[in-house]
């Protein structure tokens, strides 16, 4: 039987090679065929269990790695999605890396350097909380960030964003060609819901630490970010590493969608436990016989 979620997930995929407009093409409030958080809770719990099993097989097989990239505006739910995804998996096989403002050492390197160092090893799931995509988002919206990057002046021309898109596409092709499967989720939060979540952060002392004046500054640039996001999604959704735009106004749905996508991606790899050769089997049997002879 076809899983209705499959069609929902397909509708989130940004078609490679096509221009995209978040405003026109993606509804932040969408919840698929689920009508409430309660109804989705069981599916999410089941999904987390299935994910744990798939992760174990990924780990045992030790050939593929999975890289989950999460992008999205402040308060889109990146951290809470990671918490949920992580809740069932074996921590030995997962690595989460958050990318903030680059350090002086990082600025002294090419822009893919710091993320490359954190790529997951075979058998593992790597989660990037923000990524090299900030290099065509925040850096594009804030020209002073580009000024801080130690690039030769001749390379800071108008074609830099196009070049970065093609660098990223080539880099991701290289990764997938080496068994590193990439899943890219853009958490699509509405401007109104961001405001609500910011106010909640201010009012709730347990959440206030998450809120800063910088968040307000970035919010004022909402329109500029949207333009940069549309351009990024349109140019870097590829056959080998497509973008999925995940509705983010309902956190419970965001989590469910990301977990479902992870399951679908891992299922598509045909993972299996490594088989033991007859020779290895014989050695194991001998070892057992030896143990049996112990007093
Ligand atoms: P947070 O995710 O709340 O910890 O914030 C991290 C901050 O680092 C965000 O404001 C990002 O825009 C910023 N950031 C991440 N990557 C870069 C980058 N490559 N260049 C400049 N700022 C960045
Ligand atoms: Mg923040």
Short mmCIF file of C-alpha atoms and ligand atoms in Angstrom, two decimals:
data_model
loop_
_atom_site.label_atom_id
_atom_site.label_comp_id
_atom_site.label_asym_id
_atom_site.label_seq_id
_atom_site.Cartn_x
_atom_site.Cartn_y
_atom_site.Cartn_z
CA UNK A 1 0.00 0.00 0.00
CA UNK A 2 1.26 3.45 -0.82
CA UNK A 3 2.20 5.55 2.18
CA UNK A 4 0.28 8.85 1.90
CA UNK A 5 3.30 10.60 3.42
CA UNK A 6 5.29 9.73 0.30
CA UNK A 7 3.26 12.03 -1.88
CA UNK A 8 3.42 14.76 0.76
CA UNK A 9 7.22 14.53 0.89
CA UNK A 10 7.42 14.57 -2.90
CA UNK A 11 5.53 17.86 -2.92
CA UNK A 12 8.24 19.43 -0.72
CA UNK A 13 11.02 18.62 -3.17
CA UNK A 14 12.41 21.56 -5.12
CA UNK A 15 12.53 20.43 -8.76
CA UNK A 16 16.15 20.59 -9.97
CA UNK A 17 16.86 23.28 -12.53
CA UNK A 18 13.71 25.27 -11.86
CA UNK A 19 13.24 28.68 -10.29
CA UNK A 20 11.45 28.56 -6.95
CA UNK A 21 9.56 31.09 -4.88
CA UNK A 22 8.95 30.19 -1.24
CA UNK A 23 6.00 32.55 -1.13
CA UNK A 24 4.34 31.11 -4.24
CA UNK A 25 5.27 27.44 -4.05
CA UNK A 26 5.44 26.50 -0.35
CA UNK A 27 2.93 26.89 2.48
CA UNK A 28 4.66 27.13 5.90
CA UNK A 29 1.44 25.99 7.64
CA UNK A 30 0.97 22.78 5.66
CA UNK A 31 0.55 19.60 7.74
CA UNK A 32 0.11 16.96 5.04
CA UNK A 33 -2.75 14.58 5.74
CA UNK A 34 -2.43 15.08 9.51
CA UNK A 35 -5.01 17.24 11.23
CA UNK A 36 -3.48 17.48 14.71
CA UNK A 37 -0.36 17.01 16.75
CA UNK A 38 -2.03 14.19 18.69
CA UNK A 39 -2.83 12.27 15.52
CA UNK A 40 0.74 12.62 14.30
CA UNK A 41 2.34 11.62 17.61
CA UNK A 42 1.97 7.89 17.07
CA UNK A 43 3.41 8.10 13.56
CA UNK A 44 6.36 10.11 14.87
CA UNK A 45 7.05 7.61 17.66
CA UNK A 46 6.93 4.74 15.17
CA UNK A 47 9.16 6.65 12.79
CA UNK A 48 11.79 7.22 15.45
CA UNK A 49 11.85 3.46 16.09
CA UNK A 50 12.21 2.64 12.40
CA UNK A 51 14.97 5.21 12.10
CA UNK A 52 16.88 3.60 14.96
CA UNK A 53 16.78 0.25 13.19
CA UNK A 54 17.92 1.74 9.87
CA UNK A 55 20.72 3.61 11.58
CA UNK A 56 21.95 0.36 13.10
CA UNK A 57 22.10 -1.22 9.67
CA UNK A 58 23.86 1.83 8.22
CA UNK A 59 26.42 1.51 11.01
CA UNK A 60 26.89 -2.24 10.57
CA UNK A 61 27.28 -2.01 6.81
CA UNK A 62 29.79 0.83 7.13
CA UNK A 63 29.76 1.87 3.47
CA UNK A 64 27.36 4.80 3.21
CA UNK A 65 27.29 7.93 5.34
CA UNK A 66 24.26 10.20 5.58
CA UNK A 67 24.54 13.96 5.84
CA UNK A 68 21.44 15.85 6.95
CA UNK A 69 21.69 19.59 6.32
CA UNK A 70 19.24 21.84 8.15
CA UNK A 71 18.80 25.44 7.09
CA UNK A 72 16.13 27.96 7.97
CA UNK A 73 15.58 31.30 9.66
CA UNK A 74 15.98 31.87 13.41
CA UNK A 75 13.35 30.02 15.47
CA UNK A 76 12.47 27.73 12.55
CA UNK A 77 12.88 24.68 14.79
CA UNK A 78 16.29 23.36 13.73
CA UNK A 79 17.40 22.53 17.28
CA UNK A 80 14.17 20.90 18.34
CA UNK A 81 14.05 18.84 15.15
CA UNK A 82 17.57 17.60 15.89
CA UNK A 83 16.55 16.69 19.45
CA UNK A 84 13.69 14.58 18.16
CA UNK A 85 15.66 12.90 15.41
CA UNK A 86 18.36 12.07 17.95
CA UNK A 87 15.98 10.76 20.59
CA UNK A 88 15.94 7.19 19.29
CA UNK A 89 19.28 6.72 17.59
CA UNK A 90 22.52 5.33 18.92
CA UNK A 91 24.69 8.35 19.81
CA UNK A 92 27.81 6.48 18.69
CA UNK A 93 26.67 6.70 15.10
CA UNK A 94 25.54 10.32 14.96
CA UNK A 95 27.42 13.56 14.99
CA UNK A 96 25.74 16.98 15.18
CA UNK A 97 27.67 20.11 14.23
CA UNK A 98 26.35 23.66 14.52
CA UNK A 99 27.92 26.35 12.41
CA UNK A 100 27.91 29.90 13.74
CA UNK A 101 29.87 33.00 12.83
CA UNK A 102 33.23 31.80 11.45
CA UNK A 103 36.33 32.15 13.63
CA UNK A 104 39.49 33.98 12.52
CA UNK A 105 41.09 30.63 11.70
CA UNK A 106 38.07 29.58 9.64
CA UNK A 107 38.08 32.87 7.74
CA UNK A 108 41.69 32.16 6.82
CA UNK A 109 40.58 29.11 4.84
CA UNK A 110 38.36 28.45 1.84
CA UNK A 111 34.71 28.45 2.86
CA UNK A 112 34.17 24.70 2.58
CA UNK A 113 37.06 23.93 4.92
CA UNK A 114 35.28 24.05 8.25
CA UNK A 115 32.31 21.99 7.10
CA UNK A 116 34.48 19.41 5.28
CA UNK A 117 36.24 18.60 8.55
CA UNK A 118 32.91 17.66 10.09
CA UNK A 119 31.58 15.36 7.37
CA UNK A 120 30.26 12.06 8.73
CA UNK A 121 32.37 8.93 8.39
CA UNK A 122 30.96 5.83 6.71
CA UNK A 123 28.29 4.16 8.79
CA UNK A 124 27.40 7.43 10.49
CA UNK A 125 24.75 10.10 10.27
CA UNK A 126 26.06 13.66 10.33
CA UNK A 127 23.72 16.54 11.05
CA UNK A 128 24.69 20.08 10.07
CA UNK A 129 22.78 22.74 12.01
CA UNK A 130 23.41 25.46 9.41
CA UNK A 131 26.14 24.77 6.91
CA UNK A 132 28.15 26.13 3.97
CA UNK A 133 24.79 27.38 2.67
CA UNK A 134 25.19 30.33 5.04
CA UNK A 135 27.87 31.42 2.57
CA UNK A 136 25.16 32.26 0.03
CA UNK A 137 22.61 33.44 2.60
CA UNK A 138 23.86 35.49 5.55
CA UNK A 139 27.05 36.42 3.68
CA UNK A 140 25.01 37.59 0.73
CA UNK A 141 22.63 39.62 2.85
CA UNK A 142 25.54 41.15 4.81
CA UNK A 143 28.25 42.34 2.39
CA UNK A 144 30.48 43.15 5.42
CA UNK A 145 30.67 39.40 6.12
CA UNK A 146 32.11 38.85 2.67
CA UNK A 147 34.58 41.67 3.32
CA UNK A 148 35.85 39.79 6.35
CA UNK A 149 36.63 36.73 4.23
CA UNK A 150 40.25 37.02 3.14
CA UNK A 151 39.52 36.72 -0.56
CA UNK A 152 41.52 38.45 -3.29
CA UNK A 153 39.61 41.60 -4.34
CA UNK A 154 39.33 40.37 -7.92
CA UNK A 155 37.29 37.38 -6.72
CA UNK A 156 34.70 39.45 -4.89
CA UNK A 157 32.77 40.46 -7.97
CA UNK A 158 29.08 40.06 -8.81
CA UNK A 159 29.59 36.55 -10.16
CA UNK A 160 30.63 35.22 -6.75
CA UNK A 161 27.18 33.81 -5.86
CA UNK A 162 26.85 31.95 -9.14
CA UNK A 163 30.32 30.55 -8.60
CA UNK A 164 29.46 29.47 -5.09
CA UNK A 165 26.32 27.72 -6.32
CA UNK A 166 28.34 25.75 -8.83
CA UNK A 167 31.12 25.02 -6.27
CA UNK A 168 28.51 23.64 -3.89
CA UNK A 169 26.81 21.55 -6.57
CA UNK A 170 30.15 20.09 -7.62
CA UNK A 171 31.18 19.46 -4.01
CA UNK A 172 27.92 17.65 -3.29
CA UNK A 173 28.28 15.60 -6.46
CA UNK A 174 31.74 14.57 -5.30
CA UNK A 175 30.35 13.57 -1.89
CA UNK A 176 27.45 11.53 -3.25
CA UNK A 177 29.86 9.91 -5.69
CA UNK A 178 31.78 8.74 -2.64
CA UNK A 179 28.85 7.21 -0.80
CA UNK A 180 27.93 10.23 1.30
CA UNK A 181 24.21 10.64 0.80
CA UNK A 182 22.93 14.18 1.30
CA UNK A 183 19.51 15.17 2.59
CA UNK A 184 18.85 18.92 2.60
CA UNK A 185 15.92 20.37 4.52
CA UNK A 186 14.99 24.02 4.47
CA UNK A 187 12.65 24.75 7.39
CA UNK A 188 10.13 27.17 5.97
CA UNK A 189 8.84 29.39 8.76
CA UNK A 190 6.42 32.24 8.17
CA UNK A 191 7.24 35.78 9.25
CA UNK A 192 4.20 35.80 11.56
CA UNK A 193 5.12 32.55 13.29
CA UNK A 194 8.68 33.77 13.81
CA UNK A 195 7.31 36.83 15.60
CA UNK A 196 5.19 34.59 17.82
CA UNK A 197 8.16 32.40 18.71
CA UNK A 198 10.39 35.42 19.42
CA UNK A 199 7.77 36.86 21.78
CA UNK A 200 7.51 33.49 23.51
CA UNK A 201 11.27 33.48 23.97
CA UNK A 202 11.19 36.92 25.55
CA UNK A 203 8.33 36.07 27.86
CA UNK A 204 9.48 32.63 28.96
CA UNK A 205 12.57 32.86 31.22
CA UNK A 206 13.54 29.33 30.24
CA UNK A 207 13.70 30.33 26.60
CA UNK A 208 15.08 33.86 26.86
CA UNK A 209 18.69 32.69 26.53
CA UNK A 210 17.83 31.70 22.97
CA UNK A 211 16.89 35.21 22.01
CA UNK A 212 19.24 38.03 21.14
CA UNK A 213 19.11 41.49 19.74
CA UNK A 214 20.82 40.09 16.63
CA UNK A 215 17.68 38.06 15.96
CA UNK A 216 15.66 41.28 15.69
CA UNK A 217 18.26 42.77 13.38
CA UNK A 218 18.10 39.75 11.09
CA UNK A 219 14.30 39.77 11.16
CA UNK A 220 14.33 43.28 9.70
CA UNK A 221 16.11 41.76 6.70
CA UNK A 222 13.40 39.13 6.19
CA UNK A 223 12.74 40.23 2.60
CA UNK A 224 16.44 40.18 1.66
CA UNK A 225 16.78 36.69 3.13
CA UNK A 226 13.78 35.49 1.16
CA UNK A 227 15.35 36.63 -2.12
CA UNK A 228 18.64 34.92 -1.21
CA UNK A 229 16.80 31.73 -0.13
CA UNK A 230 14.79 31.50 -3.34
CA UNK A 231 17.96 31.92 -5.37
CA UNK A 232 19.84 29.34 -3.31
CA UNK A 233 17.05 26.76 -3.49
CA UNK A 234 16.61 27.23 -7.22
CA UNK A 235 20.33 26.93 -7.99
CA UNK A 236 21.38 24.16 -5.61
CA UNK A 237 18.54 21.67 -5.79
CA UNK A 238 20.09 18.94 -7.92
CA UNK A 239 19.31 15.36 -8.93
CA UNK A 240 22.05 14.17 -6.59
CA UNK A 241 21.24 16.46 -3.66
CA UNK A 242 17.74 17.95 -3.92
CA UNK A 243 16.32 20.46 -1.44
CA UNK A 244 13.17 19.73 0.50
CA UNK A 245 11.21 22.72 1.77
CA UNK A 246 9.69 21.59 5.06
CA UNK A 247 6.67 23.50 6.41
CA UNK A 248 7.82 24.90 9.77
CA UNK A 249 4.88 26.73 11.33
CA UNK A 250 3.86 23.56 13.20
CA UNK A 251 6.87 22.07 14.96
CA UNK A 252 5.26 18.67 15.33
CA UNK A 253 4.86 18.42 11.58
CA UNK A 254 8.41 19.61 10.88
CA UNK A 255 9.80 16.79 13.03
CA UNK A 256 7.57 14.22 11.46
CA UNK A 257 8.50 15.31 7.94
CA UNK A 258 12.24 15.27 8.63
CA UNK A 259 12.10 11.85 10.32
CA UNK A 260 10.02 10.50 7.42
CA UNK A 261 12.50 11.84 4.90
CA UNK A 262 15.41 10.28 6.77
CA UNK A 263 13.60 6.93 6.77
CA UNK A 264 12.81 7.18 3.09
CA UNK A 265 16.38 8.09 2.23
CA UNK A 266 17.89 5.27 4.28
CA UNK A 267 15.32 2.78 2.95
CA UNK A 268 16.39 3.72 -0.56
CA UNK A 269 19.93 2.53 0.14
CA UNK A 270 18.96 -1.14 0.52
CA UNK A 271 21.00 -1.44 3.70
CA UNK A 272 21.80 -4.90 5.01
CA UNK A 273 23.94 -6.43 7.72
CA UNK A 274 27.30 -7.64 6.46
CA UNK A 275 27.22 -11.34 5.61
CA UNK A 276 29.60 -13.75 7.21
CA UNK A 277 31.59 -15.97 4.83
CA UNK A 278 31.57 -19.79 5.30
CA UNK A 279 35.16 -19.52 6.41
CA UNK A 280 34.37 -16.90 9.07
CA UNK A 281 31.40 -19.02 10.15
CA UNK A 282 33.72 -22.02 10.61
CA UNK A 283 36.12 -19.95 12.73
CA UNK A 284 33.22 -18.75 14.88
CA UNK A 285 31.98 -22.32 15.36
CA UNK A 286 35.45 -23.41 16.40
CA UNK A 287 35.58 -20.57 18.92
CA UNK A 288 32.28 -21.71 20.37
CA UNK A 289 33.52 -25.29 20.66
CA UNK A 290 36.59 -24.00 22.44
CA UNK A 291 34.43 -22.08 24.91
CA UNK A 292 32.36 -25.22 25.48
CA UNK A 293 35.52 -27.11 26.45
CA UNK A 294 36.26 -24.50 29.16
CA UNK A 295 35.71 -25.74 32.66
P1 LIG B 1 22.56 30.33 15.93
O1 LIG B 1 22.16 29.31 14.91
O2 LIG B 1 21.40 31.01 16.60
O3 LIG B 1 23.56 29.79 16.90
O4 LIG B 1 23.29 31.53 15.16
C1 LIG B 1 24.42 31.33 14.41
C2 LIG B 1 24.70 32.60 13.64
O5 LIG B 1 25.88 32.41 12.88
C3 LIG B 1 23.59 32.96 12.67
O6 LIG B 1 23.23 34.29 12.80
C4 LIG B 1 24.23 32.70 11.31
O7 LIG B 1 23.74 33.54 10.32
C5 LIG B 1 25.70 32.94 11.61
N1 LIG B 1 26.55 32.25 10.62
C6 LIG B 1 26.58 30.95 10.35
N2 LIG B 1 27.44 30.68 9.35
C7 LIG B 1 27.97 31.87 8.97
C8 LIG B 1 28.91 32.25 7.99
N3 LIG B 1 29.47 31.36 7.18
N4 LIG B 1 29.22 33.56 7.89
C9 LIG B 1 28.64 34.46 8.73
N5 LIG B 1 27.74 34.16 9.66
C10 LIG B 1 27.41 32.87 9.80
MG1 LIG B 2 19.77 32.01 17.02
#
